[in-house]
Short mmCIF file of N, CA and C in Angstrom, two decimals:
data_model
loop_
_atom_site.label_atom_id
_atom_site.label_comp_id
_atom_site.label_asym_id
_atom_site.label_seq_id
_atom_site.Cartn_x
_atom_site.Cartn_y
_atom_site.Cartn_z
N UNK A 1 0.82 -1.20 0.00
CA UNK A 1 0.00 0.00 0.00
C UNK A 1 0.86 1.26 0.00
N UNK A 2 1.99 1.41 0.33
CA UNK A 2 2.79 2.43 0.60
C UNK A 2 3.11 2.78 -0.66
N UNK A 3 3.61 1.95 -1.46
CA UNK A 3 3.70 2.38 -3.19
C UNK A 3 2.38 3.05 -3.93
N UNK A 4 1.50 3.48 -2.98
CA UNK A 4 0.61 3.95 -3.77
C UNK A 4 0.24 5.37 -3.15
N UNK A 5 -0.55 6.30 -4.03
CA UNK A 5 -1.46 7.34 -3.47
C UNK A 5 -2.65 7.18 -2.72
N UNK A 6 -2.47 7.64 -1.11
CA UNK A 6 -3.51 7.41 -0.42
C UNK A 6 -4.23 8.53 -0.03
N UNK A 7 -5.65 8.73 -0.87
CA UNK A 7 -6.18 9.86 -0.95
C UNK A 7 -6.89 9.78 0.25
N UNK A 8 -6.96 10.84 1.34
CA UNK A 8 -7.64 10.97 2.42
C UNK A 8 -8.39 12.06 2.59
N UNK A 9 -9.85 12.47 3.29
CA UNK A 9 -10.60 13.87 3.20
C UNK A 9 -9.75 14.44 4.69
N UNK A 10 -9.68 15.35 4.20
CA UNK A 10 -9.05 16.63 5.10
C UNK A 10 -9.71 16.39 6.54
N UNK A 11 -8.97 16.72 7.28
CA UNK A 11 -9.12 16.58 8.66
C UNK A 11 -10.01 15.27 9.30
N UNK A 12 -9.44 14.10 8.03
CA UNK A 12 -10.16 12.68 9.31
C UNK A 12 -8.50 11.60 9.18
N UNK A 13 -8.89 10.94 9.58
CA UNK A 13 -7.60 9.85 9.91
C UNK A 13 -7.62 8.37 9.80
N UNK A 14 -8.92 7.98 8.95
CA UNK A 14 -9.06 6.63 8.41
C UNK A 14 -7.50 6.12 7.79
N UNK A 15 -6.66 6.79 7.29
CA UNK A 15 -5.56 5.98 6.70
C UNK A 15 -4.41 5.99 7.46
N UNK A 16 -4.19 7.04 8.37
CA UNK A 16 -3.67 7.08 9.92
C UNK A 16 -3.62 6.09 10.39
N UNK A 17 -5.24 6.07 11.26
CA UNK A 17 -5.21 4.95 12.20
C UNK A 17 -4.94 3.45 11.19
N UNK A 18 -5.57 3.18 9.83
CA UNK A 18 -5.46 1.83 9.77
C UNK A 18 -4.00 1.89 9.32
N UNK A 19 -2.89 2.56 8.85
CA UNK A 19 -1.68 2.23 8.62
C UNK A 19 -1.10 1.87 9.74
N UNK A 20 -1.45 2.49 10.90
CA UNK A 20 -1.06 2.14 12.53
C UNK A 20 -1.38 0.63 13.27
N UNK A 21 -2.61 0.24 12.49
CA UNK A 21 -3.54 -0.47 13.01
C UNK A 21 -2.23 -2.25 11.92
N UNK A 22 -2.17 -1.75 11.06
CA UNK A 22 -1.46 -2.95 10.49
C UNK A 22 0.18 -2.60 10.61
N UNK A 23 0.53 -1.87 10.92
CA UNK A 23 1.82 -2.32 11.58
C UNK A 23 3.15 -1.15 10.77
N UNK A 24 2.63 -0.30 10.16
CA UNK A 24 3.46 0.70 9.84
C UNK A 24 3.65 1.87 10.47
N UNK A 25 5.42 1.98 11.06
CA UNK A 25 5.44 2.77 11.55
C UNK A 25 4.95 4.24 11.20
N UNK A 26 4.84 5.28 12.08
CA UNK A 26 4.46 6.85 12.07
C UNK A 26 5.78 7.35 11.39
N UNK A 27 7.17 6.91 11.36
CA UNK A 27 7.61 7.69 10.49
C UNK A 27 8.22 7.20 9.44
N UNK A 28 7.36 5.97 8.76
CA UNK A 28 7.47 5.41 7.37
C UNK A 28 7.20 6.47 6.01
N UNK A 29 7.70 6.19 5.07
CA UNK A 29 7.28 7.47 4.35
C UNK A 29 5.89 6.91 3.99
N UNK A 30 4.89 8.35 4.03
CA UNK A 30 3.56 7.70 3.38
C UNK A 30 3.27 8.43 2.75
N UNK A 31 2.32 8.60 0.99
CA UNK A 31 1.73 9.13 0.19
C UNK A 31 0.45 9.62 0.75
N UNK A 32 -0.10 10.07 1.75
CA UNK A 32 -0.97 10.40 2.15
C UNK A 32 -1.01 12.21 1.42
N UNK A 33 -1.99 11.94 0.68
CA UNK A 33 -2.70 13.18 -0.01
C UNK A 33 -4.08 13.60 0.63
N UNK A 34 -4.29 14.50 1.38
CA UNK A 34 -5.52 14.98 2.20
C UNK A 34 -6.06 16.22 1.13
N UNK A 35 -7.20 15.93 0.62
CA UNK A 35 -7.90 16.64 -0.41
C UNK A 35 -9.48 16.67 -0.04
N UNK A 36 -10.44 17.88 0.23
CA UNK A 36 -12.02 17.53 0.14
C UNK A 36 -12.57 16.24 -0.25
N UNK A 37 -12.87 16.43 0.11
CA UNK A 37 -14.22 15.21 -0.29
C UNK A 37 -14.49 15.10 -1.45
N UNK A 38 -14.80 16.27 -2.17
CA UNK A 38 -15.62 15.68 -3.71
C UNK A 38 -14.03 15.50 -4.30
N UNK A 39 -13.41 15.89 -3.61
CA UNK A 39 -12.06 15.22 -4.70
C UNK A 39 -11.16 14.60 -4.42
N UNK A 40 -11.42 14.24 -3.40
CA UNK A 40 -11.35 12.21 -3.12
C UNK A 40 -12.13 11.49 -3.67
N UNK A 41 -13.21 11.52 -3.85
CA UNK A 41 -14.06 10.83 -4.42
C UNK A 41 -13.76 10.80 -6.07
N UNK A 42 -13.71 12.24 -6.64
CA UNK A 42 -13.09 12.39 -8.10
C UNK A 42 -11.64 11.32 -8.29
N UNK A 43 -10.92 11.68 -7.56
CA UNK A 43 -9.51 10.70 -7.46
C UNK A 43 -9.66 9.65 -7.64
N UNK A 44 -10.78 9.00 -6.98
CA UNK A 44 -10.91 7.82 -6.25
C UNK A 44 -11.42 7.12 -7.86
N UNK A 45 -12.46 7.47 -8.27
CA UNK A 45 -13.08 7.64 -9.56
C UNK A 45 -12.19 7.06 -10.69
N UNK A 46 -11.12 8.14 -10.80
CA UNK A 46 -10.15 8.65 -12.39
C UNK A 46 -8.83 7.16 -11.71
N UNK A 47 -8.83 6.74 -10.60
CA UNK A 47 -7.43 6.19 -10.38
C UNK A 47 -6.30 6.92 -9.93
N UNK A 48 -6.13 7.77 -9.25
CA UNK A 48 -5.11 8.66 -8.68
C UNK A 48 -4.64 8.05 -7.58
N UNK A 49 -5.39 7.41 -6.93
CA UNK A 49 -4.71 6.62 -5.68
C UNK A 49 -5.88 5.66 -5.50
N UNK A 50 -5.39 5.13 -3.73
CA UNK A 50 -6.32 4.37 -3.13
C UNK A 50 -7.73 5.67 -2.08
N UNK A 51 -8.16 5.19 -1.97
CA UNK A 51 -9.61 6.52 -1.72
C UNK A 51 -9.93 5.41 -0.04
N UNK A 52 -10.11 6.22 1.16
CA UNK A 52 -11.02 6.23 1.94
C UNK A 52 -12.05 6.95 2.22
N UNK A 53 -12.96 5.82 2.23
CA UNK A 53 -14.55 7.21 2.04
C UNK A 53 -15.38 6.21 3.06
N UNK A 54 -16.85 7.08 2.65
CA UNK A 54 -17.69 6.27 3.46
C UNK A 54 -18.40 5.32 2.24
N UNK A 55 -19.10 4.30 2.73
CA UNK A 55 -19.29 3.02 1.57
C UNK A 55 -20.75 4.14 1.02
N UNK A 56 -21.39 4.32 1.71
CA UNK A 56 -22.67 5.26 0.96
C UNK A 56 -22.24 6.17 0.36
N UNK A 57 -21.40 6.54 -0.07
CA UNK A 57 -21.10 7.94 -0.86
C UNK A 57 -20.37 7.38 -2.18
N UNK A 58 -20.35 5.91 -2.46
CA UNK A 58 -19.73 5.37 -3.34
C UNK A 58 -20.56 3.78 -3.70
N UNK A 59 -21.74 3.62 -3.41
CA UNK A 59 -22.01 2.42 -2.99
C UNK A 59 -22.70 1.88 -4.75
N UNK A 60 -23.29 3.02 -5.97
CA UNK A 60 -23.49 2.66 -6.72
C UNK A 60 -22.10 2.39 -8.07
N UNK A 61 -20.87 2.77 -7.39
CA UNK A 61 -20.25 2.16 -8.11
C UNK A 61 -19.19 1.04 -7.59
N UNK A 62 -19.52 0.96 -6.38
CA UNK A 62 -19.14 -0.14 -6.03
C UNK A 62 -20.15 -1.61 -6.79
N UNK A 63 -21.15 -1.38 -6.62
CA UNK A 63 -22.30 -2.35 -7.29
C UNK A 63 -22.02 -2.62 -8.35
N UNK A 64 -22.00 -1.65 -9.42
CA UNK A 64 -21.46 -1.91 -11.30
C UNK A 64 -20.31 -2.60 -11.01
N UNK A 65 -19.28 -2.18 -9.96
CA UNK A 65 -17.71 -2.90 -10.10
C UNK A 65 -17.02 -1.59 -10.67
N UNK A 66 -17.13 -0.13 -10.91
CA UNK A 66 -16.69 0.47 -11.50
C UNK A 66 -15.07 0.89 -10.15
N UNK A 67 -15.83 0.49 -8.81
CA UNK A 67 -14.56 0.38 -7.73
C UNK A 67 -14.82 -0.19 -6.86
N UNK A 68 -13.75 -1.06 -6.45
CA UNK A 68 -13.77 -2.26 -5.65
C UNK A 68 -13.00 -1.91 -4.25
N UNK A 69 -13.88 -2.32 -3.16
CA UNK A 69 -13.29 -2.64 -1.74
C UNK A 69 -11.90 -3.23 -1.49
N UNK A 70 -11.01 -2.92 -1.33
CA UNK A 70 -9.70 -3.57 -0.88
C UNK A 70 -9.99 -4.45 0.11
N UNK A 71 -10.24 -3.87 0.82
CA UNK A 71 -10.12 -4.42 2.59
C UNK A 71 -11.38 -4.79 3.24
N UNK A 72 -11.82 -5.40 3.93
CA UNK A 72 -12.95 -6.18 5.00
C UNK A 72 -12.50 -5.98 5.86
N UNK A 73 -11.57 -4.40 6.28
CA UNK A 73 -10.86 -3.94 7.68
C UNK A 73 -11.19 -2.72 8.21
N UNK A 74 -12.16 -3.17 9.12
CA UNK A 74 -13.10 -1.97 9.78
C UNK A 74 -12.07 -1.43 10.79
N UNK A 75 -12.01 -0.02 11.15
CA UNK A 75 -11.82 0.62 12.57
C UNK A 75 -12.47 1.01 12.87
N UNK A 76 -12.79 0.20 14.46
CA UNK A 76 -13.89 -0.08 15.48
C UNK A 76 -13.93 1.59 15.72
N UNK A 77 -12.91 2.42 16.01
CA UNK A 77 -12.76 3.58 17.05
C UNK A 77 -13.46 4.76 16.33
N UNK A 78 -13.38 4.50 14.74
CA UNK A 78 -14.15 5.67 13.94
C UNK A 78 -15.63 5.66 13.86
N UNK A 79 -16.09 6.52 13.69
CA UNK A 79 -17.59 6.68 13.45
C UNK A 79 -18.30 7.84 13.88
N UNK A 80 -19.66 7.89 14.10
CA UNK A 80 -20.38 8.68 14.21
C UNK A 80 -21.27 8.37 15.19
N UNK A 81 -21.64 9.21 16.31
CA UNK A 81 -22.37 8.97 17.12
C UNK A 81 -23.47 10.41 17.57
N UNK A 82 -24.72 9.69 17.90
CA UNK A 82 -25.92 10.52 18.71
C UNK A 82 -25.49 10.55 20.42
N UNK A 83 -25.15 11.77 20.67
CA UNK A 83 -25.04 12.40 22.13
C UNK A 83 -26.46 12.80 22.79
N UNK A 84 -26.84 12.24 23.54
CA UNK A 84 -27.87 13.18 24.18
C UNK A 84 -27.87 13.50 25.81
N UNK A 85 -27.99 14.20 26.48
CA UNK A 85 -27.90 14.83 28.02
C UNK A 85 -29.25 13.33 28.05
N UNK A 86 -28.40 13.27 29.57
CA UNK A 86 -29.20 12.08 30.40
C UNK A 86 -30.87 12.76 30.59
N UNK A 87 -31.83 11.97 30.51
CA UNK A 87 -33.04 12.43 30.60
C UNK A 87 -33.91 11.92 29.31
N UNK A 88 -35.32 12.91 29.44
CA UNK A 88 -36.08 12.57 28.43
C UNK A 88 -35.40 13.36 27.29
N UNK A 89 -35.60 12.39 26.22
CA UNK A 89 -35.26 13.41 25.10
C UNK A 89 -36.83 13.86 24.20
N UNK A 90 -36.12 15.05 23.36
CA UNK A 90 -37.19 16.14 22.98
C UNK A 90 -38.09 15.14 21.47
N UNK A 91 -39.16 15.76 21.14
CA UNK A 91 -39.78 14.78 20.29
C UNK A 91 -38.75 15.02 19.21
N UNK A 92 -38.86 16.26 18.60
CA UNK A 92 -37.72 16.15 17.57
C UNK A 92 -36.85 15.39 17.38
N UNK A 93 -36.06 15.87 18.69
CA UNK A 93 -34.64 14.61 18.41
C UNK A 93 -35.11 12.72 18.50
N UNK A 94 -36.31 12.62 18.54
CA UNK A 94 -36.30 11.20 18.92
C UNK A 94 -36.67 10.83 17.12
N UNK A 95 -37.15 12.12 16.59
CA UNK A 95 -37.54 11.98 14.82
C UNK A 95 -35.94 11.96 14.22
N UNK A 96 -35.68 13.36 14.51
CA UNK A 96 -34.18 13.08 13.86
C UNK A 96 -33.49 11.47 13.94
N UNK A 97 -33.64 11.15 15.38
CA UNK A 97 -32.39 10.02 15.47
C UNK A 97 -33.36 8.74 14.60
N UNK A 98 -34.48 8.75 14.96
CA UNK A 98 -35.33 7.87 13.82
C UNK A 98 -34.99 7.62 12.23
N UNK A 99 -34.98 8.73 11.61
CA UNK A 99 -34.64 9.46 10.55
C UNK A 99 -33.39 8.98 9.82
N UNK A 100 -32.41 9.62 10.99
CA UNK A 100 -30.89 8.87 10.83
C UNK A 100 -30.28 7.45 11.02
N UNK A 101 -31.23 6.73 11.28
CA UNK A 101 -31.11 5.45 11.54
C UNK A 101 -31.64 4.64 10.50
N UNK A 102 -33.00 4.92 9.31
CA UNK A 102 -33.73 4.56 8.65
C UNK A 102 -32.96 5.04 6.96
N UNK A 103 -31.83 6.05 7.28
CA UNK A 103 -31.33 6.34 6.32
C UNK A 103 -30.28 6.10 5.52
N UNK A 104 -29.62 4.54 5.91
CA UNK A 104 -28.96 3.74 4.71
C UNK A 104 -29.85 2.95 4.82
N UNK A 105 -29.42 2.16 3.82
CA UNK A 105 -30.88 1.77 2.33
C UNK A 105 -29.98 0.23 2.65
N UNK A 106 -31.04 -0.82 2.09
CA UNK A 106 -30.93 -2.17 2.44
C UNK A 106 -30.04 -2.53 1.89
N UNK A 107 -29.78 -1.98 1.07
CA UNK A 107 -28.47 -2.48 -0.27
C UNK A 107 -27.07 -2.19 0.70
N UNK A 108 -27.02 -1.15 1.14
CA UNK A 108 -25.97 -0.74 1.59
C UNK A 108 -25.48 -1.39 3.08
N UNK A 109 -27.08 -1.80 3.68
CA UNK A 109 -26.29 -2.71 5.22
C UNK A 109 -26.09 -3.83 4.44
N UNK A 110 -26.65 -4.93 3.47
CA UNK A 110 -26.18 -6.02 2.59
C UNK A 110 -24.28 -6.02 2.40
N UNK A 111 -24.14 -4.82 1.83
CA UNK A 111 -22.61 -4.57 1.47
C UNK A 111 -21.49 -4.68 2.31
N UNK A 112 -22.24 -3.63 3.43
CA UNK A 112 -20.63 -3.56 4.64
C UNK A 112 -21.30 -4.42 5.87
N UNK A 113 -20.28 -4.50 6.78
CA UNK A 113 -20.52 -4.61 8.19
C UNK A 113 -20.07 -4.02 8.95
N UNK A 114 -19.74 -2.36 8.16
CA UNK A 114 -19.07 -1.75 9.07
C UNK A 114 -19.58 -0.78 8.82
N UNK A 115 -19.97 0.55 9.24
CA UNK A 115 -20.57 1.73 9.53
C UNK A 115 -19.43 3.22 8.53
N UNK A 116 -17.82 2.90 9.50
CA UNK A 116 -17.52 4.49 9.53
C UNK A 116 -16.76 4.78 7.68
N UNK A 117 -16.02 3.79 7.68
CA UNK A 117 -15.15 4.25 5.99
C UNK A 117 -14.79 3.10 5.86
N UNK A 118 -13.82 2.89 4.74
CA UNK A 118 -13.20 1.86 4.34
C UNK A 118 -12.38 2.22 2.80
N UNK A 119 -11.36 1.23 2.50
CA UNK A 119 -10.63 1.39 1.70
C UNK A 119 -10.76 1.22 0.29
N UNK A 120 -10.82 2.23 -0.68
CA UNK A 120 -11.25 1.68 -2.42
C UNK A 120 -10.11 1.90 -3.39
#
């Protein structure tokens, strides 16, 4: 993996932690290119490197095969989480978190078993 371009979105650490996580040191040289989002995803697209994203933001071309999953190597520590102060919570937020929970699509829990990013 080190022989390659590892396109990462600006200010997250999916290729951080998993280069850490499999055994390369912090001061190995790494191709880590930190670029927005839509152009990681563009990269990711054209072949410029390897792309960490989230699987929903790529999931209909993962399906055609137009880009393929490397890895079946989740990090447990990333993700996204609902905070709420101990107590009742407000109706809203019980819609929102409803909402956000109902909002990947069957295709997409089928695909991963993992929630936060992964490697393309």
């Amino acid at each position: 993996m080190l022989d390659f371009t590892l396109l990462q979105e600006q200010a997250s650490v999916e290729f951080d932690l998993w280069l850490e996580k499999v055994g390369v040191p912090p001061g190995a040289d790494r191709r880590v290119v930190r670029l927005p989002g839509n152009m990681l995803l563009d990269g990711s697209r054209r072949g410029d490197g390897v792309g960490a994203t989230v699987p929903a933001f790529i999931s209909d071309e993962l399906k055609s095969g137009d880009l393929v999953a490397l890895f079946d190597d989740p990090i447990p520590q990333i993700g996204y989480h609902i905070v709420t102060l101990p107590g009742q919570v407000r109706p809203a937020a019980k819609v929102f978190q409803k909402w956000l929970s109902n909002s990947i699509t069957e295709y997409e829990k089928s695909l991963f078993r993992w929630t936060p990013a992964h490697l393309i």
